[in-house]
mmCIF file of C-alpha atoms and ligand atoms in Angstrom:
data_model
loop_
_atom_site.group_PDB
_atom_site.id
_atom_site.type_symbol
_atom_site.label_atom_id
_atom_site.label_comp_id
_atom_site.label_asym_id
_atom_site.label_seq_id
_atom_site.Cartn_x
_atom_site.Cartn_y
_atom_site.Cartn_z
ATOM 1 C CA MET A 53 -8.029 5.069 6.004
ATOM 2 C CA PRO A 54 -7.717 8.346 4.136
ATOM 3 C CA SER A 55 -9.955 11.160 5.320
ATOM 4 C CA GLU A 56 -11.482 14.126 3.527
ATOM 5 C CA ARG A 57 -8.389 16.203 4.294
ATOM 6 C CA ASP A 58 -6.158 13.718 2.468
ATOM 7 C CA VAL A 59 -5.259 13.839 -1.214
ATOM 8 C CA LEU A 60 -3.477 11.252 -3.357
ATOM 9 C CA LEU A 61 -0.826 12.823 -5.590
ATOM 10 C CA VAL A 62 0.059 10.478 -8.465
ATOM 11 C CA VAL A 63 3.324 11.584 -10.039
ATOM 12 C CA ASP A 64 4.198 11.074 -13.715
ATOM 13 C CA VAL A 65 2.789 7.599 -14.436
ATOM 14 C CA GLN A 66 3.454 8.137 -18.137
ATOM 15 C CA ASN A 67 4.532 5.852 -20.946
ATOM 16 C CA ASP A 68 8.000 7.350 -21.272
ATOM 17 C CA PHE A 69 8.768 6.367 -17.669
ATOM 18 C CA CYS A 70 7.544 2.812 -18.173
ATOM 19 C CA PRO A 71 9.389 -0.111 -19.823
ATOM 20 C CA GLY A 72 9.870 0.664 -23.524
ATOM 21 C CA GLY A 73 9.648 4.400 -22.897
ATOM 22 C CA ALA A 74 12.271 7.042 -23.591
ATOM 23 C CA LEU A 75 13.301 7.394 -19.938
ATOM 24 C CA ALA A 76 12.149 4.051 -18.620
ATOM 25 C CA VAL A 77 12.206 3.636 -14.857
ATOM 26 C CA PRO A 78 12.961 -0.001 -13.971
ATOM 27 C CA ASP A 79 9.603 -1.709 -13.345
ATOM 28 C CA GLY A 80 7.887 1.654 -13.681
ATOM 29 C CA ASP A 81 4.682 0.016 -14.890
ATOM 30 C CA GLN A 82 4.552 -2.063 -11.707
ATOM 31 C CA VAL A 83 3.109 0.890 -9.782
ATOM 32 C CA VAL A 84 -0.129 0.980 -11.748
ATOM 33 C CA GLY A 85 -2.000 -1.758 -9.877
ATOM 34 C CA ALA A 86 -1.162 -0.348 -6.460
ATOM 35 C CA ILE A 87 -2.034 3.195 -7.559
ATOM 36 C CA ASN A 88 -5.390 2.125 -8.970
ATOM 37 C CA ALA A 89 -6.161 0.376 -5.675
ATOM 38 C CA LEU A 90 -5.073 3.455 -3.701
ATOM 39 C CA GLY A 91 -7.178 5.660 -5.935
ATOM 40 C CA ARG A 92 -10.308 3.781 -4.973
ATOM 41 C CA ARG A 93 -9.693 4.804 -1.336
ATOM 42 C CA PHE A 94 -9.222 8.505 -1.995
ATOM 43 C CA ALA A 95 -12.040 10.863 -2.834
ATOM 44 C CA GLU A 96 -9.442 13.342 -4.060
ATOM 45 C CA VAL A 97 -6.761 12.463 -6.575
ATOM 46 C CA VAL A 98 -4.369 14.801 -8.389
ATOM 47 C CA LEU A 99 -2.212 13.576 -11.276
ATOM 48 C CA THR A 100 0.974 15.188 -12.488
ATOM 49 C CA GLN A 101 2.098 14.937 -16.089
ATOM 50 C CA ASP A 102 5.645 15.733 -17.173
ATOM 51 C CA TRP A 103 4.985 17.894 -20.243
ATOM 52 C CA HIS A 104 7.977 19.229 -22.136
ATOM 53 C CA PRO A 105 8.285 21.215 -25.363
ATOM 54 C CA ALA A 106 10.392 19.345 -27.945
ATOM 55 C CA ASP A 107 13.323 21.716 -27.357
ATOM 56 C CA HIS A 108 13.265 21.535 -23.566
ATOM 57 C CA SER A 109 16.479 22.550 -21.816
ATOM 58 C CA SER A 110 16.515 19.358 -19.748
ATOM 59 C CA PHE A 111 17.075 17.297 -22.892
ATOM 60 C CA ALA A 112 20.674 16.283 -23.603
ATOM 61 C CA SER A 113 19.849 16.695 -27.299
ATOM 62 C CA GLN A 114 19.694 20.480 -26.751
ATOM 63 C CA HIS A 115 23.275 20.634 -25.476
ATOM 64 C CA PRO A 116 25.848 19.678 -28.115
ATOM 65 C CA GLY A 117 28.475 17.351 -26.726
ATOM 66 C CA ARG A 118 26.349 16.314 -23.751
ATOM 67 C CA GLN A 119 25.055 12.842 -23.153
ATOM 68 C CA PRO A 120 21.910 11.818 -21.314
ATOM 69 C CA PHE A 121 22.446 11.684 -17.553
ATOM 70 C CA ASP A 122 25.275 14.256 -17.624
ATOM 71 C CA THR A 123 25.002 17.178 -15.218
ATOM 72 C CA ILE A 124 25.072 20.668 -16.718
ATOM 73 C CA THR A 125 24.657 24.158 -15.318
ATOM 74 C CA LEU A 126 21.598 26.189 -16.273
ATOM 75 C CA ASP A 127 20.698 29.710 -15.098
ATOM 76 C CA TYR A 128 19.317 28.300 -11.855
ATOM 77 C CA GLY A 129 22.126 25.827 -11.145
ATOM 78 C CA ALA A 130 22.845 22.137 -11.693
ATOM 79 C CA GLN A 131 20.524 20.174 -13.940
ATOM 80 C CA THR A 132 20.734 16.549 -15.021
ATOM 81 C CA VAL A 133 20.110 16.222 -18.745
ATOM 82 C CA TRP A 134 17.833 13.409 -19.891
ATOM 83 C CA PRO A 135 16.905 11.623 -23.055
ATOM 84 C CA ASP A 136 14.079 13.462 -24.846
ATOM 85 C CA HIS A 137 10.954 12.378 -22.966
ATOM 86 C CA CYS A 138 7.349 13.337 -22.305
ATOM 87 C CA VAL A 139 7.168 15.701 -25.247
ATOM 88 C CA GLN A 140 3.824 17.506 -25.250
ATOM 89 C CA SER A 141 1.004 15.549 -26.919
ATOM 90 C CA THR A 142 3.167 12.562 -27.890
ATOM 91 C CA PRO A 143 2.283 8.981 -26.911
ATOM 92 C CA GLY A 144 5.241 8.959 -24.512
ATOM 93 C CA ALA A 145 3.659 11.777 -22.536
ATOM 94 C CA ALA A 146 0.333 9.957 -22.193
ATOM 95 C CA PHE A 147 -0.584 8.247 -18.957
ATOM 96 C CA HIS A 148 -0.082 4.489 -18.766
ATOM 97 C CA ARG A 149 -3.127 3.003 -20.443
ATOM 98 C CA GLU A 150 -4.093 0.938 -17.424
ATOM 99 C CA LEU A 151 -4.034 3.852 -15.008
ATOM 100 C CA ALA A 152 -7.640 4.066 -13.853
ATOM 101 C CA LEU A 153 -8.330 7.200 -11.850
ATOM 102 C CA PRO A 154 -11.428 8.622 -13.526
ATOM 103 C CA HIS A 155 -12.348 10.731 -10.506
ATOM 104 C CA ALA A 156 -9.044 12.663 -10.472
ATOM 105 C CA ALA A 157 -10.075 16.324 -10.384
ATOM 106 C CA LEU A 158 -6.814 17.897 -11.462
ATOM 107 C CA VAL A 159 -4.088 17.003 -13.941
ATOM 108 C CA LEU A 160 -1.154 19.275 -13.245
ATOM 109 C CA ARG A 161 1.291 19.598 -16.112
ATOM 110 C CA LYS A 162 4.848 20.600 -15.335
ATOM 111 C CA GLY A 163 8.106 21.206 -17.135
ATOM 112 C CA PHE A 164 6.379 23.115 -19.950
ATOM 113 C CA ARG A 165 8.693 26.138 -19.763
ATOM 114 C CA ARG A 166 11.645 25.577 -22.057
ATOM 115 C CA ALA A 167 14.241 27.102 -19.744
ATOM 116 C CA ILE A 168 13.156 25.514 -16.446
ATOM 117 C CA ASP A 169 12.714 21.867 -15.577
ATOM 118 C CA SER A 170 10.219 20.914 -12.885
ATOM 119 C CA TYR A 171 10.690 17.749 -10.901
ATOM 120 C CA SER A 172 8.420 18.915 -8.102
ATOM 121 C CA ALA A 173 4.671 19.234 -8.478
ATOM 122 C CA PHE A 174 4.822 22.369 -6.316
ATOM 123 C CA ARG A 175 7.794 24.353 -7.560
ATOM 124 C CA GLU A 176 9.981 24.339 -10.649
ATOM 125 C CA ASN A 177 13.706 23.558 -10.511
ATOM 126 C CA ASP A 178 14.648 27.232 -10.188
ATOM 127 C CA GLN A 179 13.049 26.821 -6.739
ATOM 128 C CA ARG A 180 11.101 30.032 -7.301
ATOM 129 C CA THR A 181 8.436 29.441 -9.896
ATOM 130 C CA ALA A 182 5.334 28.057 -8.210
ATOM 131 C CA THR A 183 3.062 25.625 -10.040
ATOM 132 C CA GLY A 184 0.041 26.706 -8.013
ATOM 133 C CA LEU A 185 -0.538 23.253 -6.524
ATOM 134 C CA GLY A 186 0.147 24.368 -2.950
ATOM 135 C CA ALA A 187 -2.450 27.121 -3.137
ATOM 136 C CA TYR A 188 -4.914 24.778 -4.839
ATOM 137 C CA LEU A 189 -4.580 22.109 -2.169
ATOM 138 C CA ARG A 190 -4.752 24.627 0.653
ATOM 139 C CA GLU A 191 -7.825 26.341 -0.728
ATOM 140 C CA ARG A 192 -9.471 22.933 -1.139
ATOM 141 C CA GLY A 193 -8.764 22.251 2.548
ATOM 142 C CA PHE A 194 -6.280 19.399 2.264
ATOM 143 C CA ALA A 195 -3.725 18.879 5.002
ATOM 144 C CA ARG A 196 -2.028 15.616 4.064
ATOM 145 C CA VAL A 197 -0.585 14.500 0.742
ATOM 146 C CA TYR A 198 0.013 10.832 -0.056
ATOM 147 C CA LEU A 199 2.521 10.416 -2.873
ATOM 148 C CA ALA A 200 2.938 7.607 -5.385
ATOM 149 C CA GLY A 201 4.375 7.265 -8.876
ATOM 150 C CA LEU A 202 7.602 7.866 -10.783
ATOM 151 C CA ALA A 203 10.366 8.370 -10.080
ATOM 152 C CA THR A 204 10.897 7.965 -6.339
ATOM 153 C CA ASP A 205 14.256 9.740 -6.366
ATOM 154 C CA PHE A 206 13.318 12.601 -8.691
ATOM 155 C CA CYS A 207 9.805 13.872 -9.204
ATOM 156 C CA VAL A 208 8.272 12.004 -6.265
ATOM 157 C CA ALA A 209 11.016 13.001 -3.799
ATOM 158 C CA TYR A 210 11.074 16.646 -4.887
ATOM 159 C CA SER A 211 7.288 16.758 -4.615
ATOM 160 C CA ALA A 212 7.312 15.210 -1.143
ATOM 161 C CA LEU A 213 9.986 17.630 0.082
ATOM 162 C CA ASP A 214 8.105 20.615 -1.313
ATOM 163 C CA ALA A 215 4.822 19.358 0.140
ATOM 164 C CA VAL A 216 6.436 19.504 3.575
ATOM 165 C CA ALA A 217 8.002 22.891 2.795
ATOM 166 C CA ALA A 218 4.528 24.149 1.854
ATOM 167 C CA GLY A 219 3.135 23.061 5.213
ATOM 168 C CA PHE A 220 1.484 19.755 4.300
ATOM 169 C CA THR A 221 2.035 16.396 5.935
ATOM 170 C CA ALA A 222 3.589 14.095 3.341
ATOM 171 C CA VAL A 223 3.331 10.310 3.217
ATOM 172 C CA LEU A 224 5.286 8.400 0.577
ATOM 173 C CA VAL A 225 3.603 5.134 -0.405
ATOM 174 C CA GLU A 226 6.866 3.317 -0.988
ATOM 175 C CA ASP A 227 5.707 0.272 -2.910
ATOM 176 C CA ALA A 228 3.599 2.450 -5.213
ATOM 177 C CA CYS A 229 6.773 4.200 -6.443
ATOM 178 C CA ARG A 230 9.809 3.115 -8.452
ATOM 179 C CA ALA A 231 13.210 4.822 -8.702
ATOM 180 C CA ILE A 232 15.643 5.706 -11.463
ATOM 181 C CA ASP A 233 18.556 5.315 -8.981
ATOM 182 C CA LEU A 234 20.966 7.325 -11.110
ATOM 183 C CA ASN A 235 24.454 6.892 -9.628
ATOM 184 C CA GLY A 236 22.884 5.813 -6.342
ATOM 185 C CA SER A 237 20.408 8.685 -6.161
ATOM 186 C CA LEU A 238 17.719 6.714 -4.322
ATOM 187 C CA ALA A 239 19.397 6.381 -0.915
ATOM 188 C CA PRO A 240 20.172 10.099 -0.450
ATOM 189 C CA ALA A 241 16.676 10.988 -1.670
ATOM 190 C CA MET A 242 15.160 8.706 0.965
ATOM 191 C CA THR A 243 17.406 10.219 3.654
ATOM 192 C CA ARG A 244 16.482 13.761 2.657
ATOM 193 C CA MET A 245 12.804 12.909 2.786
ATOM 194 C CA ARG A 246 13.093 11.197 6.170
ATOM 195 C CA ASP A 247 15.087 14.123 7.584
ATOM 196 C CA ALA A 248 12.465 16.570 6.300
ATOM 197 C CA GLY A 249 9.689 14.711 8.084
ATOM 198 C CA VAL A 250 8.186 12.757 5.203
ATOM 199 C CA THR A 251 6.751 9.494 6.523
ATOM 200 C CA PHE A 252 6.662 6.182 4.697
ATOM 201 C CA ALA A 253 3.822 3.725 4.265
ATOM 202 C CA ARG A 254 3.011 0.588 2.314
ATOM 203 C CA ALA A 255 0.015 0.566 -0.010
ATOM 204 C CA ALA A 256 -1.564 -2.266 1.999
ATOM 205 C CA ASP A 257 -1.525 -0.038 5.110
ATOM 206 C CA VAL A 258 -3.385 2.716 3.269
ATOM 207 C CA ILE A 259 -5.813 0.527 1.364
HETATM 208 C C1 LIG B 390 11.365 12.788 -14.022
HETATM 209 C C2 LIG B 390 13.479 13.050 -14.845
HETATM 210 C C3 LIG B 390 13.024 13.943 -15.790
HETATM 211 C C4 LIG B 390 10.468 12.122 -13.027
HETATM 212 C C5 LIG B 390 10.884 13.684 -14.951
HETATM 213 O O1 LIG B 390 9.239 12.030 -13.280
HETATM 214 O O2 LIG B 390 10.967 11.668 -11.968
HETATM 215 N N1 LIG B 390 12.652 12.487 -13.962
HETATM 216 N N2 LIG B 390 11.724 14.242 -15.836
HETATM 217 ZN ZN1 LIG B 391 11.026 15.473 -17.443
#
């Protein structure tokens, strides 16, 4: 059972990552039921919301000759380019309509700087620009972060790794996440998390 030092971090459960969305994660909408059930067990819930300007540098459309899912080099290094997704204030950027976490105290938007993508809820892809979430959670007295949402191998994995790097215990609720699995990206993401000390749980074990 979660304690008062535990927080549930719900990553990017937005229309564009669900079936029919611009960057649909296979079965992405299937996480909603488990996340709602988890949410009822946590006094503290934080949501992240991928939130890009229309000309965001992670969009393939901004790089002539590039296709979605290509890898390009930006100032800070390699960056996968994606279909345009989660554009600020569009329906695709809205949370899935059945997500029911009314008590969530913080919605953390990320990826709003044109030149820097942000998979992680803690730190942007330049690996320097902090989002402030680590300081927020520490000041609020949390020690352990449970993670759920989309996508396991991108925003969830980067968030879990950075949670550990920031000194938190991180627990990935595996069946409350779904992966993009781009060119087999899920397996190495799971290995990196395990090696970093992220632990894995099933929603039924937490609920
Ligand atoms: C994500 C790719 C681009 C994610 C966000 O939420 O995992 N992936 N933007
Ligand atoms: Zn994005």
